């Protein structure tokens, strides 16, 4: 997993303005939405056992162990439009998304893809 420059800058700003000590952001997936899965993102106060720790552009990303195969090769970006600003996930494992953009269908990476990770 990696981050665009825009995502890294936004995460740095969020961490700098947090009301408690934060080591990074934890990213994962959960069941939900009309397409089957939703991306999750939360403050991480500590590294949990099993977290995949990724350092990219001065930011620490912690990938939930249950999400590693779903997020392999994903780039997190931050997009600003006229009416919204949000983190987006450019995921090669994503097979479809719902019309509203709130949920996705993701196929986990195959074991042979892990060899090149």
PDB file of C-alpha atoms in Angstrom:
ATOM      1  CA  UNK A   1       0.000   0.000   0.000  1.00  0.00           C
ATOM      2  CA  UNK A   2       1.227   3.510  -0.781  1.00  0.00           C
ATOM      3  CA  UNK A   3       0.042   7.114  -0.569  1.00  0.00           C
ATOM      4  CA  UNK A   4      -0.133   9.955  -3.038  1.00  0.00           C
ATOM      5  CA  UNK A   5       1.547  13.220  -2.062  1.00  0.00           C
ATOM      6  CA  UNK A   6      -1.896  14.776  -1.458  1.00  0.00           C
ATOM      7  CA  UNK A   7      -2.946  11.939   0.879  1.00  0.00           C
ATOM      8  CA  UNK A   8       0.324  12.108   2.816  1.00  0.00           C
ATOM      9  CA  UNK A   9       0.016  15.864   3.315  1.00  0.00           C
ATOM     10  CA  UNK A  10      -3.601  15.541   4.480  1.00  0.00           C
ATOM     11  CA  UNK A  11      -2.762  12.729   6.923  1.00  0.00           C
ATOM     12  CA  UNK A  12       0.149  14.780   8.313  1.00  0.00           C
ATOM     13  CA  UNK A  13      -2.246  17.714   8.884  1.00  0.00           C
ATOM     14  CA  UNK A  14      -4.829  15.469  10.565  1.00  0.00           C
ATOM     15  CA  UNK A  15      -2.209  13.948  12.891  1.00  0.00           C
ATOM     16  CA  UNK A  16      -0.784  17.394  13.736  1.00  0.00           C
ATOM     17  CA  UNK A  17      -4.262  18.613  14.728  1.00  0.00           C
ATOM     18  CA  UNK A  18      -5.307  15.509  16.674  1.00  0.00           C
ATOM     19  CA  UNK A  19      -6.340  16.010  20.290  1.00  0.00           C
ATOM     20  CA  UNK A  20      -4.269  13.016  21.441  1.00  0.00           C
ATOM     21  CA  UNK A  21      -0.976  11.363  20.424  1.00  0.00           C
ATOM     22  CA  UNK A  22      -1.387   9.473  17.144  1.00  0.00           C
ATOM     23  CA  UNK A  23       1.212   7.129  15.592  1.00  0.00           C
ATOM     24  CA  UNK A  24      -0.532   6.996  12.210  1.00  0.00           C
ATOM     25  CA  UNK A  25      -3.732   5.933  10.509  1.00  0.00           C
ATOM     26  CA  UNK A  26      -5.152   2.415  10.464  1.00  0.00           C
ATOM     27  CA  UNK A  27      -6.707   1.370   7.169  1.00  0.00           C
ATOM     28  CA  UNK A  28      -8.902  -1.651   6.612  1.00  0.00           C
ATOM     29  CA  UNK A  29     -12.056  -2.988   5.026  1.00  0.00           C
ATOM     30  CA  UNK A  30     -15.359  -4.130   6.484  1.00  0.00           C
ATOM     31  CA  UNK A  31     -18.480  -5.789   5.182  1.00  0.00           C
ATOM     32  CA  UNK A  32     -21.145  -3.280   4.267  1.00  0.00           C
ATOM     33  CA  UNK A  33     -22.820  -1.191   1.621  1.00  0.00           C
ATOM     34  CA  UNK A  34     -24.644  -2.358  -1.463  1.00  0.00           C
ATOM     35  CA  UNK A  35     -21.455  -3.597  -3.220  1.00  0.00           C
ATOM     36  CA  UNK A  36     -20.321  -5.701  -0.246  1.00  0.00           C
ATOM     37  CA  UNK A  37     -17.328  -3.928   1.357  1.00  0.00           C
ATOM     38  CA  UNK A  38     -16.330  -0.497   2.618  1.00  0.00           C
ATOM     39  CA  UNK A  39     -12.909   0.988   3.270  1.00  0.00           C
ATOM     40  CA  UNK A  40     -12.214   2.034   6.867  1.00  0.00           C
ATOM     41  CA  UNK A  41      -9.760   4.556   8.235  1.00  0.00           C
ATOM     42  CA  UNK A  42      -9.171   5.612  11.863  1.00  0.00           C
ATOM     43  CA  UNK A  43      -6.618   7.215  14.137  1.00  0.00           C
ATOM     44  CA  UNK A  44      -4.067   4.751  15.475  1.00  0.00           C
ATOM     45  CA  UNK A  45      -2.769   5.515  18.958  1.00  0.00           C
ATOM     46  CA  UNK A  46      -0.567   2.406  18.967  1.00  0.00           C
ATOM     47  CA  UNK A  47       0.586  -0.371  16.692  1.00  0.00           C
ATOM     48  CA  UNK A  48      -1.475  -3.508  17.308  1.00  0.00           C
ATOM     49  CA  UNK A  49      -0.065  -7.029  17.023  1.00  0.00           C
ATOM     50  CA  UNK A  50      -0.471  -8.200  13.428  1.00  0.00           C
ATOM     51  CA  UNK A  51      -0.713  -4.699  11.912  1.00  0.00           C
ATOM     52  CA  UNK A  52       1.178  -4.337   8.646  1.00  0.00           C
ATOM     53  CA  UNK A  53       3.286  -1.194   9.215  1.00  0.00           C
ATOM     54  CA  UNK A  54       4.009   0.918   6.139  1.00  0.00           C
ATOM     55  CA  UNK A  55       6.087   4.099   6.194  1.00  0.00           C
ATOM     56  CA  UNK A  56       5.433   6.262   3.128  1.00  0.00           C
ATOM     57  CA  UNK A  57       6.225   9.951   2.577  1.00  0.00           C
ATOM     58  CA  UNK A  58       6.760  10.545   6.297  1.00  0.00           C
ATOM     59  CA  UNK A  59       3.439   8.972   7.307  1.00  0.00           C
ATOM     60  CA  UNK A  60       2.787   5.693   9.108  1.00  0.00           C
ATOM     61  CA  UNK A  61      -0.021   3.574   7.682  1.00  0.00           C
ATOM     62  CA  UNK A  62      -1.160   0.563   9.681  1.00  0.00           C
ATOM     63  CA  UNK A  63      -3.041  -2.012   7.645  1.00  0.00           C
ATOM     64  CA  UNK A  64      -5.457  -4.162   9.606  1.00  0.00           C
ATOM     65  CA  UNK A  65      -4.253  -7.785   9.295  1.00  0.00           C
ATOM     66  CA  UNK A  66      -7.669  -8.911   7.997  1.00  0.00           C
ATOM     67  CA  UNK A  67      -7.397  -6.386   5.140  1.00  0.00           C
ATOM     68  CA  UNK A  68      -3.872  -7.022   3.852  1.00  0.00           C
ATOM     69  CA  UNK A  69      -4.896  -9.270   0.942  1.00  0.00           C
ATOM     70  CA  UNK A  70      -7.693  -6.868  -0.027  1.00  0.00           C
ATOM     71  CA  UNK A  71      -5.403  -3.807  -0.038  1.00  0.00           C
ATOM     72  CA  UNK A  72      -2.277  -5.245  -1.679  1.00  0.00           C
ATOM     73  CA  UNK A  73      -1.077  -2.765  -4.323  1.00  0.00           C
ATOM     74  CA  UNK A  74      -3.553  -0.039  -3.282  1.00  0.00           C
ATOM     75  CA  UNK A  75      -2.691   3.667  -3.420  1.00  0.00           C
ATOM     76  CA  UNK A  76      -4.488   5.976  -1.005  1.00  0.00           C
ATOM     77  CA  UNK A  77      -5.183   9.414  -2.502  1.00  0.00           C
ATOM     78  CA  UNK A  78      -6.902  12.597  -1.314  1.00  0.00           C
ATOM     79  CA  UNK A  79      -9.228  14.324  -3.769  1.00  0.00           C
ATOM     80  CA  UNK A  80     -10.716  17.801  -3.444  1.00  0.00           C
ATOM     81  CA  UNK A  81     -13.675  18.727  -5.655  1.00  0.00           C
ATOM     82  CA  UNK A  82     -15.994  21.733  -5.611  1.00  0.00           C
ATOM     83  CA  UNK A  83     -18.396  20.142  -3.136  1.00  0.00           C
ATOM     84  CA  UNK A  84     -16.320  17.504  -1.364  1.00  0.00           C
ATOM     85  CA  UNK A  85     -12.930  16.424  -0.103  1.00  0.00           C
ATOM     86  CA  UNK A  86     -12.211  12.782   0.656  1.00  0.00           C
ATOM     87  CA  UNK A  87      -9.689   9.989   0.763  1.00  0.00           C
ATOM     88  CA  UNK A  88     -10.024   7.582  -2.155  1.00  0.00           C
ATOM     89  CA  UNK A  89      -8.458   4.175  -2.644  1.00  0.00           C
ATOM     90  CA  UNK A  90      -7.065   3.221  -6.057  1.00  0.00           C
ATOM     91  CA  UNK A  91      -7.189  -0.530  -5.577  1.00  0.00           C
ATOM     92  CA  UNK A  92      -6.189  -3.009  -8.318  1.00  0.00           C
ATOM     93  CA  UNK A  93      -8.146  -5.721  -6.450  1.00  0.00           C
ATOM     94  CA  UNK A  94     -11.428  -3.785  -6.662  1.00  0.00           C
ATOM     95  CA  UNK A  95     -13.799  -5.456  -9.101  1.00  0.00           C
ATOM     96  CA  UNK A  96     -16.762  -3.047  -8.894  1.00  0.00           C
ATOM     97  CA  UNK A  97     -18.302  -0.202  -6.895  1.00  0.00           C
ATOM     98  CA  UNK A  98     -21.825   0.863  -6.077  1.00  0.00           C
ATOM     99  CA  UNK A  99     -23.378   3.842  -7.832  1.00  0.00           C
ATOM    100  CA  UNK A 100     -23.079   6.142  -4.817  1.00  0.00           C
ATOM    101  CA  UNK A 101     -19.380   5.362  -4.384  1.00  0.00           C
ATOM    102  CA  UNK A 102     -19.690   4.336  -0.738  1.00  0.00           C
ATOM    103  CA  UNK A 103     -18.926   0.631  -1.125  1.00  0.00           C
ATOM    104  CA  UNK A 104     -16.901  -1.676  -3.350  1.00  0.00           C
ATOM    105  CA  UNK A 105     -16.434  -5.306  -4.293  1.00  0.00           C
ATOM    106  CA  UNK A 106     -12.846  -6.486  -3.741  1.00  0.00           C
ATOM    107  CA  UNK A 107     -11.222  -9.794  -4.639  1.00  0.00           C
ATOM    108  CA  UNK A 108      -8.351 -10.696  -2.292  1.00  0.00           C
ATOM    109  CA  UNK A 109      -4.898 -10.978  -3.843  1.00  0.00           C
ATOM    110  CA  UNK A 110      -3.792 -14.494  -4.787  1.00  0.00           C
ATOM    111  CA  UNK A 111      -0.757 -16.069  -3.041  1.00  0.00           C
ATOM    112  CA  UNK A 112       1.388 -15.768  -6.195  1.00  0.00           C
ATOM    113  CA  UNK A 113       0.863 -11.967  -6.070  1.00  0.00           C
ATOM    114  CA  UNK A 114       2.432 -11.868  -2.595  1.00  0.00           C
ATOM    115  CA  UNK A 115       5.809 -13.009  -3.900  1.00  0.00           C
ATOM    116  CA  UNK A 116       6.309  -9.680  -5.678  1.00  0.00           C
ATOM    117  CA  UNK A 117       4.973  -7.509  -2.830  1.00  0.00           C
TER     118      UNK A 117
END
